[in-house]
Coordinates of N, CA, C and O in Angstrom, one line a residue:
M1 N 40.0 62.1 163.9 CA 41.0 63.1 163.6 C 40.5 64.5 164.1 O 39.4 64.9 163.8
E2 N 41.4 65.2 164.8 CA 41.0 66.5 165.3 C 41.3 67.5 164.2 O 42.4 67.5 163.7
M3 N 40.4 68.4 164.0 CA 40.6 69.5 163.0 C 41.5 70.6 163.6 O 41.4 70.9 164.8
P4 N 42.3 71.2 162.8 CA 43.2 72.3 163.4 C 42.5 73.6 163.7 O 43.1 74.5 164.3
F5 N 41.2 73.7 163.4 CA 40.5 74.9 163.7 C 39.1 74.5 164.1 O 38.6 73.5 163.8
K6 N 38.5 75.4 164.9 CA 37.2 75.1 165.5 C 36.0 76.0 164.9 O 34.9 75.6 164.9
C7 N 36.4 77.2 164.4 CA 35.3 78.0 163.9 C 35.8 79.0 162.8 O 37.0 79.0 162.5
A8 N 34.9 79.7 162.2 CA 35.3 80.6 161.1 C 36.2 81.7 161.5 O 37.1 82.2 160.8
N9 N 36.1 82.1 162.8 CA 37.0 83.2 163.3 C 38.4 82.7 163.3 O 39.3 83.6 163.0
E10 N 38.7 81.5 163.6 CA 40.0 81.0 163.6 C 40.6 81.0 162.1 O 41.8 81.2 161.9
I11 N 39.8 80.6 161.2 CA 40.2 80.7 159.8 C 40.5 82.1 159.4 O 41.5 82.4 158.7
T12 N 39.7 83.0 159.8 CA 39.9 84.5 159.5 C 41.2 84.9 160.1 O 42.0 85.6 159.5
A13 N 41.4 84.5 161.4 CA 42.7 84.9 162.1 C 43.9 84.3 161.3 O 44.9 84.9 161.2
M14 N 43.8 83.0 160.8 CA 44.9 82.4 160.1 C 45.2 83.2 158.8 O 46.3 83.5 158.5
A15 N 44.1 83.6 158.1 CA 44.3 84.4 156.9 C 44.9 85.8 157.3 O 45.8 86.3 156.6
A16 N 44.5 86.4 158.4 CA 45.0 87.7 158.8 C 46.4 87.6 159.2 O 47.2 88.5 159.0
S17 N 46.8 86.4 159.7 CA 48.2 86.3 160.1 C 49.2 86.2 159.0 O 50.4 86.4 159.1
C18 N 48.7 86.0 157.8 CA 49.5 86.0 156.6 C 50.1 87.4 156.3 O 51.2 87.5 155.7
F19 N 49.4 88.5 156.7 CA 49.8 89.8 156.3 C 51.1 90.2 157.1 O 52.0 90.7 156.5
P20 N 51.2 90.0 158.4 CA 52.5 90.4 159.0 C 53.6 89.4 158.6 O 54.7 89.8 158.5
L21 N 53.2 88.2 158.3 CA 54.3 87.3 157.7 C 54.8 87.8 156.4 O 56.0 87.7 156.1
A22 N 53.8 88.3 155.6 CA 54.2 88.8 154.3 C 55.1 90.1 154.4 O 56.1 90.2 153.7
R23 N 54.9 90.9 155.4 CA 55.7 92.1 155.7 C 57.1 91.6 156.1 O 58.2 92.1 155.6
A24 N 57.2 90.6 157.0 CA 58.5 90.1 157.4 C 59.2 89.4 156.2 O 60.4 89.6 156.1
A25 N 58.5 88.7 155.4 CA 59.1 88.0 154.2 C 59.6 89.1 153.3 O 60.7 89.0 152.7
A26 N 58.9 90.2 153.1 CA 59.3 91.2 152.2 C 60.6 91.9 152.7 O 61.5 92.2 151.9
T27 N 60.7 92.1 154.0 CA 61.9 92.6 154.6 C 63.0 91.7 154.4 O 64.2 92.1 154.1
G28 N 62.8 90.4 154.6 CA 63.9 89.4 154.4 C 64.4 89.4 153.0 O 65.6 89.3 152.7
I29 N 63.4 89.5 152.0 CA 63.8 89.5 150.6 C 64.6 90.8 150.3 O 65.7 90.7 149.7
E30 N 64.1 91.9 150.8 CA 64.8 93.2 150.6 C 66.2 93.2 151.2 O 67.1 93.7 150.5
Q31 N 66.3 92.8 152.4 CA 67.6 92.9 153.1 C 68.6 91.8 152.9 O 69.8 92.1 153.0
D32 N 68.1 90.6 152.7 CA 69.1 89.5 152.6 C 69.1 88.9 151.2 O 70.1 88.5 150.7
V33 N 67.9 88.6 150.6 CA 67.8 87.8 149.4 C 68.3 88.6 148.2 O 69.1 88.1 147.4
L34 N 67.8 89.8 147.9 CA 68.2 90.5 146.7 C 69.7 90.7 146.5 O 70.2 90.6 145.4
E35 N 70.4 90.9 147.6 CA 71.8 91.1 147.5 C 72.6 89.8 147.3 O 73.6 89.8 146.7
L36 N 72.0 88.7 147.7 CA 72.7 87.4 147.7 C 72.2 86.4 146.6 O 72.9 85.4 146.4
V37 N 71.1 86.6 146.1 CA 70.5 85.6 145.2 C 71.2 85.6 143.9 O 71.7 86.6 143.5
V38 N 71.2 84.5 143.2 CA 71.8 84.4 141.9 C 71.1 85.3 141.0 O 69.9 85.5 141.1
P39 N 71.8 85.9 140.0 CA 71.2 86.9 139.1 C 69.9 86.4 138.4 O 69.0 87.2 138.2
E40 N 69.8 85.2 138.0 CA 68.6 84.7 137.3 C 67.4 84.8 138.2 O 66.3 85.0 137.6
A41 N 67.5 84.6 139.5 CA 66.4 84.6 140.4 C 66.0 86.0 140.9 O 65.0 86.2 141.5
K42 N 66.9 87.0 140.7 CA 66.7 88.3 141.3 C 65.4 89.0 140.8 O 64.7 89.6 141.5
R43 N 65.2 88.8 139.5 CA 64.0 89.4 138.9 C 62.7 88.9 139.5 O 61.8 89.6 139.9
D44 N 62.7 87.5 139.7 CA 61.5 86.9 140.3 C 61.3 87.3 141.8 O 60.2 87.5 142.2
A45 N 62.5 87.4 142.5 CA 62.4 87.9 143.9 C 61.9 89.3 144.0 O 61.1 89.6 144.9
K46 N 62.3 90.2 143.0 CA 61.8 91.5 143.0 C 60.3 91.6 142.7 O 59.6 92.4 143.4
A47 N 59.8 90.7 141.8 CA 58.4 90.7 141.5 C 57.6 90.2 142.7 O 56.6 90.8 143.1
L48 N 58.1 89.2 143.4 CA 57.4 88.7 144.6 C 57.5 89.8 145.7 O 56.5 90.0 146.4
L49 N 58.6 90.5 145.9 CA 58.7 91.6 146.8 C 57.6 92.6 146.6 O 57.0 93.1 147.5
A50 N 57.4 93.0 145.3 CA 56.4 94.0 145.0 C 55.0 93.5 145.4 O 54.2 94.3 145.9
I51 N 54.7 92.3 145.2 CA 53.4 91.7 145.5 C 53.2 91.7 147.0 O 52.2 92.1 147.5
L52 N 54.3 91.3 147.7 CA 54.2 91.3 149.2 C 54.0 92.7 149.8 O 53.3 92.9 150.7
R53 N 54.7 93.6 149.2 CA 54.6 95.0 149.7 C 53.2 95.6 149.5 O 52.7 96.4 150.3
R54 N 52.6 95.2 148.4 CA 51.2 95.6 148.1 C 50.2 95.0 148.9 O 49.1 95.4 149.0
G55 N 50.6 93.9 149.6 CA 49.6 93.1 150.4 C 48.7 92.2 149.6 O 47.7 91.8 150.1
A56 N 49.1 92.0 148.3 CA 48.3 91.2 147.4 C 48.6 89.7 147.6 O 48.8 89.0 146.6
I57 N 48.7 89.2 148.8 CA 49.3 87.9 149.0 C 48.3 86.7 148.6 O 48.7 85.6 148.5
F58 N 47.0 87.0 148.4 CA 46.1 86.0 148.0 C 45.9 86.0 146.5 O 45.0 85.2 146.0
E59 N 46.7 86.7 145.8 CA 46.6 86.7 144.3 C 47.0 85.3 143.8 O 47.8 84.6 144.4
K60 N 46.5 85.0 142.6 CA 46.8 83.7 142.0 C 48.3 83.7 141.6 O 48.8 84.7 141.1
G61 N 49.0 82.7 141.9 CA 50.4 82.6 141.6 C 51.4 82.9 142.7 O 52.6 82.6 142.6
V62 N 50.9 83.5 143.8 CA 51.9 83.9 144.9 C 52.5 82.6 145.5 O 53.7 82.6 145.8
L63 N 51.7 81.6 145.7 CA 52.2 80.4 146.3 C 53.3 79.8 145.4 O 54.3 79.3 145.9
A64 N 53.1 79.8 144.1 CA 54.1 79.2 143.2 C 55.3 80.1 143.2 O 56.4 79.5 143.2
M65 N 55.2 81.4 143.3 CA 56.4 82.3 143.4 C 57.2 82.0 144.7 O 58.4 82.0 144.6
L66 N 56.5 81.9 145.8 CA 57.1 81.5 147.1 C 57.9 80.2 147.0 O 59.0 80.1 147.4
H67 N 57.2 79.2 146.4 CA 57.8 77.9 146.3 C 59.0 77.9 145.4 O 60.1 77.3 145.8
E68 N 59.0 78.6 144.3 CA 60.1 78.8 143.5 C 61.3 79.4 144.2 O 62.4 79.0 144.1
L69 N 61.0 80.5 144.8 CA 62.1 81.3 145.5 C 62.7 80.5 146.6 O 63.9 80.4 146.8
V70 N 61.9 79.8 147.4 CA 62.4 78.9 148.5 C 63.3 77.8 147.9 O 64.4 77.5 148.4
G71 N 62.9 77.3 146.7 CA 63.8 76.3 146.1 C 65.1 76.8 145.7 O 66.1 76.2 145.9
V72 N 65.1 78.0 145.1 CA 66.4 78.6 144.7 C 67.2 78.9 145.9 O 68.5 78.7 145.9
L73 N 66.6 79.5 146.9 CA 67.4 79.8 148.1 C 67.9 78.5 148.8 O 69.1 78.5 149.3
D74 N 67.1 77.5 148.8 CA 67.6 76.2 149.4 C 68.9 75.7 148.7 O 69.8 75.2 149.3
A75 N 68.9 75.8 147.3 CA 70.0 75.4 146.6 C 71.2 76.2 146.9 O 72.4 75.7 147.0
Q76 N 71.1 77.5 147.0 CA 72.2 78.4 147.4 C 72.7 78.1 148.8 O 73.9 78.2 149.1
I77 N 71.8 77.9 149.7 CA 72.2 77.5 151.1 C 73.0 76.2 151.1 O 74.0 76.1 151.8
L78 N 72.5 75.3 150.3 CA 73.3 74.0 150.2 C 74.7 74.2 149.7 O 75.7 73.6 150.2
E79 N 74.8 75.1 148.7 CA 76.2 75.5 148.2 C 77.0 76.1 149.3 O 78.2 76.0 149.3
G80 N 76.4 76.9 150.2 CA 77.1 77.6 151.2 C 77.2 76.8 152.5 O 77.5 77.4 153.6
T81 N 77.0 75.5 152.5 CA 77.1 74.6 153.6 C 78.4 73.8 153.5 O 78.6 73.2 152.5
Y82 N 79.1 73.8 154.6 CA 80.3 72.9 154.6 C 80.4 72.2 155.9 O 79.7 72.5 156.9
V83 N 81.2 71.2 156.0 CA 81.3 70.4 157.2 C 82.7 70.7 157.8 O 83.7 70.6 157.1
E84 N 82.7 71.0 159.1 CA 83.9 71.2 159.8 C 84.1 70.0 160.7 O 83.3 69.6 161.4
T85 N 85.3 69.5 160.6 CA 85.7 68.3 161.4 C 86.6 68.7 162.5 O 87.6 69.4 162.3
F86 N 86.4 68.2 163.7 CA 87.2 68.4 164.9 C 87.9 67.1 165.3 O 87.2 66.1 165.3
Y87 N 89.1 67.2 165.7 CA 89.8 66.0 166.2 C 90.3 66.2 167.6 O 90.7 67.3 168.0
D88 N 90.2 65.1 168.4 CA 90.7 65.1 169.7 C 91.5 63.8 170.0 O 90.9 62.8 170.2
H89 N 92.8 63.9 169.9 CA 93.6 62.7 170.1 C 94.3 62.7 171.5 O 95.1 61.9 171.8
S90 N 93.8 63.6 172.4 CA 94.4 63.7 173.7 C 94.1 62.5 174.6 O 93.0 61.9 174.4
P91 N 95.0 62.2 175.5 CA 94.7 61.1 176.4 C 93.5 61.3 177.3 O 92.9 60.4 177.9
E92 N 93.1 62.6 177.5 CA 92.0 63.0 178.3 C 90.6 62.7 177.7 O 89.6 62.7 178.3
N93 N 90.7 62.4 176.4 CA 89.4 62.1 175.6 C 88.9 60.7 176.1 O 89.5 59.7 175.8
A94 N 87.8 60.7 176.8 CA 87.2 59.5 177.3 C 86.3 58.8 176.4 O 85.9 57.7 176.6
S95 N 85.9 59.4 175.3 CA 85.0 58.8 174.4 C 85.7 57.9 173.4 O 86.9 57.9 173.3
N96 N 84.9 57.1 172.7 CA 85.5 56.1 171.7 C 85.8 56.8 170.4 O 86.4 56.3 169.6
E97 N 85.3 58.1 170.3 CA 85.4 58.8 169.0 C 86.6 59.8 169.2 O 86.7 60.5 170.2
S98 N 87.4 59.9 168.2 CA 88.5 60.8 168.2 C 88.2 62.0 167.3 O 89.0 63.0 167.3
S99 N 87.1 62.0 166.6 CA 86.7 63.1 165.8 C 85.2 63.3 165.7 O 84.5 62.3 166.0
W100 N 84.8 64.4 165.4 CA 83.3 64.7 165.2 C 83.2 65.8 164.2 O 84.2 66.6 163.9
S101 N 82.1 65.9 163.5 CA 81.8 66.9 162.5 C 80.6 67.7 162.8 O 79.7 67.3 163.5
K102 N 80.6 68.9 162.3 CA 79.5 69.8 162.5 C 79.3 70.6 161.2 O 80.3 71.1 160.6
E103 N 78.0 70.7 160.8 CA 77.7 71.4 159.6 C 77.8 72.9 159.9 O 77.3 73.3 161.0
R104 N 78.3 73.7 159.0 CA 78.4 75.1 159.2 C 77.9 75.8 157.9 O 77.9 75.2 156.8
L105 N 77.4 77.0 158.1 CA 77.0 77.8 156.9 C 77.9 79.0 156.8 O 78.4 79.6 157.8
T106 N 78.1 79.4 155.5 CA 78.9 80.6 155.3 C 78.0 81.8 155.8 O 76.7 81.6 155.9
P107 N 78.5 83.0 156.0 CA 77.6 84.1 156.4 C 76.5 84.4 155.4 O 75.4 84.7 155.8
E108 N 76.8 84.2 154.2 CA 75.8 84.5 153.2 C 74.7 83.4 153.2 O 73.5 83.8 153.2
A109 N 75.1 82.2 153.4 CA 74.1 81.1 153.5 C 73.2 81.2 154.7 O 72.1 81.0 154.7
D110 N 73.9 81.7 155.8 CA 73.1 81.9 157.1 C 72.1 83.0 156.9 O 70.9 82.9 157.4
R111 N 72.4 84.1 156.2 CA 71.4 85.2 155.9 C 70.3 84.6 155.1 O 69.1 84.9 155.3
L112 N 70.6 83.8 154.1 CA 69.6 83.2 153.2 C 68.7 82.3 154.0 O 67.5 82.2 153.8
A113 N 69.3 81.5 154.9 CA 68.5 80.6 155.8 C 67.5 81.3 156.6 O 66.4 80.9 156.8
N114 N 67.9 82.5 157.2 CA 67.0 83.3 158.0 C 65.8 83.7 157.1 O 64.7 83.7 157.6
A115 N 66.1 84.2 155.9 CA 65.0 84.6 155.0 C 64.1 83.4 154.6 O 62.9 83.5 154.6
V116 N 64.7 82.3 154.4 CA 63.9 81.1 154.0 C 62.9 80.7 155.1 O 61.8 80.3 154.8
A117 N 63.4 80.8 156.3 CA 62.5 80.4 157.4 C 61.2 81.2 157.4 O 60.1 80.7 157.6
V118 N 61.3 82.5 157.2 CA 60.1 83.4 157.1 C 59.3 83.1 155.9 O 58.1 83.0 155.9
L119 N 60.0 82.9 154.7 CA 59.3 82.6 153.5 C 58.5 81.3 153.6 O 57.4 81.2 153.1
F120 N 59.1 80.3 154.2 CA 58.5 79.0 154.3 C 57.3 79.1 155.3 O 56.2 78.5 155.0
E121 N 57.4 79.9 156.3 CA 56.2 80.0 157.3 C 55.1 80.7 156.5 O 53.9 80.3 156.7
L122 N 55.4 81.7 155.7 CA 54.4 82.4 155.0 C 53.7 81.4 154.0 O 52.5 81.4 153.8
Y123 N 54.6 80.7 153.3 CA 54.1 79.7 152.3 C 53.1 78.7 153.0 O 52.0 78.4 152.5
A124 N 53.5 78.1 154.1 CA 52.7 77.1 154.8 C 51.4 77.7 155.3 O 50.3 77.1 155.1
T125 N 51.4 78.9 155.8 CA 50.2 79.5 156.3 C 49.2 79.9 155.1 O 48.0 79.6 155.2
L126 N 49.8 80.4 154.0 CA 49.0 80.7 152.9 C 48.4 79.5 152.2 O 47.3 79.5 151.8
A127 N 49.2 78.4 152.2 CA 48.7 77.2 151.6 C 47.6 76.6 152.5 O 46.6 76.1 151.9
A128 N 47.7 76.7 153.8 CA 46.6 76.2 154.6 C 45.3 77.0 154.4 O 44.2 76.5 154.3
V129 N 45.4 78.3 154.3 CA 44.3 79.2 154.0 C 43.6 78.8 152.7 O 42.4 78.6 152.5
H130 N 44.5 78.6 151.6 CA 44.0 78.2 150.3 C 43.3 76.8 150.4 O 42.2 76.7 149.8
D131 N 43.9 75.9 151.1 CA 43.3 74.6 151.3 C 41.9 74.7 152.0 O 40.9 74.0 151.5
I132 N 41.8 75.5 153.0 CA 40.5 75.6 153.7 C 39.5 76.2 152.8 O 38.3 75.8 152.8
L133 N 39.9 77.3 152.1 CA 38.9 77.9 151.2 C 38.5 77.0 150.0 O 37.3 76.9 149.7
S134 N 39.4 76.2 149.5 CA 39.1 75.2 148.5 C 38.1 74.1 149.1 O 37.2 73.7 148.4
A135 N 38.3 73.7 150.3 CA 37.5 72.7 150.9 C 36.1 73.3 151.1 O 35.1 72.6 150.9
E136 N 36.0 74.6 151.6 CA 34.7 75.2 151.7 C 33.9 75.3 150.4 O 32.7 75.0 150.4
K137 N 34.7 75.6 149.4 CA 34.0 75.8 148.0 C 33.5 74.4 147.6 O 32.4 74.3 147.0
A138 N 34.3 73.3 147.8 CA 33.9 72.0 147.4 C 32.7 71.6 148.2 O 31.8 71.0 147.6
L139 N 32.6 71.9 149.5 CA 31.5 71.5 150.3 C 30.2 72.3 149.8 O 29.1 71.7 149.8
E140 N 30.4 73.5 149.5 CA 29.2 74.3 149.0 C 28.7 73.6 147.7 O 27.5 73.5 147.5
G141 N 29.6 73.2 146.8 CA 29.1 72.5 145.6 C 28.4 71.2 145.9 O 27.4 70.9 145.3
L142 N 28.9 70.4 146.9 CA 28.3 69.2 147.3 C 26.9 69.4 147.9 O 26.0 68.7 147.6
R143 N 26.8 70.5 148.7 CA 25.6 70.8 149.4 C 24.5 71.2 148.4 O 23.3 70.9 148.5
S144 N 24.9 72.0 147.4 CA 24.0 72.5 146.4 C 23.5 71.4 145.5 O 22.4 71.4 145.0
A145 N 24.4 70.4 145.3 CA 24.0 69.2 144.4 C 23.1 68.2 145.2 O 22.4 67.5 144.5
A146 N 23.2 68.2 146.5 CA 22.4 67.2 147.3 C 20.9 67.5 147.4 O 20.3 68.4 147.1

């Protein structure tokens, strides 16, 4: 199995890449999420926004806050998703199908989907950094015990 990184510099670069992602996620929360999120989740979104603006992205609980907000937004996006069906009964239609469907998002759900994309990328990158650090800590414990 090939490892996703080759040296400590790459791990540092991965951790450093979390900061611009956090700024982008904060902007997404500020511009799209706070206005559109259900009232119960607005307080949590504001708390996460404050953490991201401070750059305290490696604090304990940030991953859980991101996970929770993405879950709330996913549910709202699902509510704002509808299926549009198109029909073509014309004699020029050469296909065997006379109708087809396409999923559409309301404008609000589309804005939330854009924010979720950045939040999810931040979550995935932060989780990877935490996993690598946990693995390094476990290895240090094994080495000291050997």
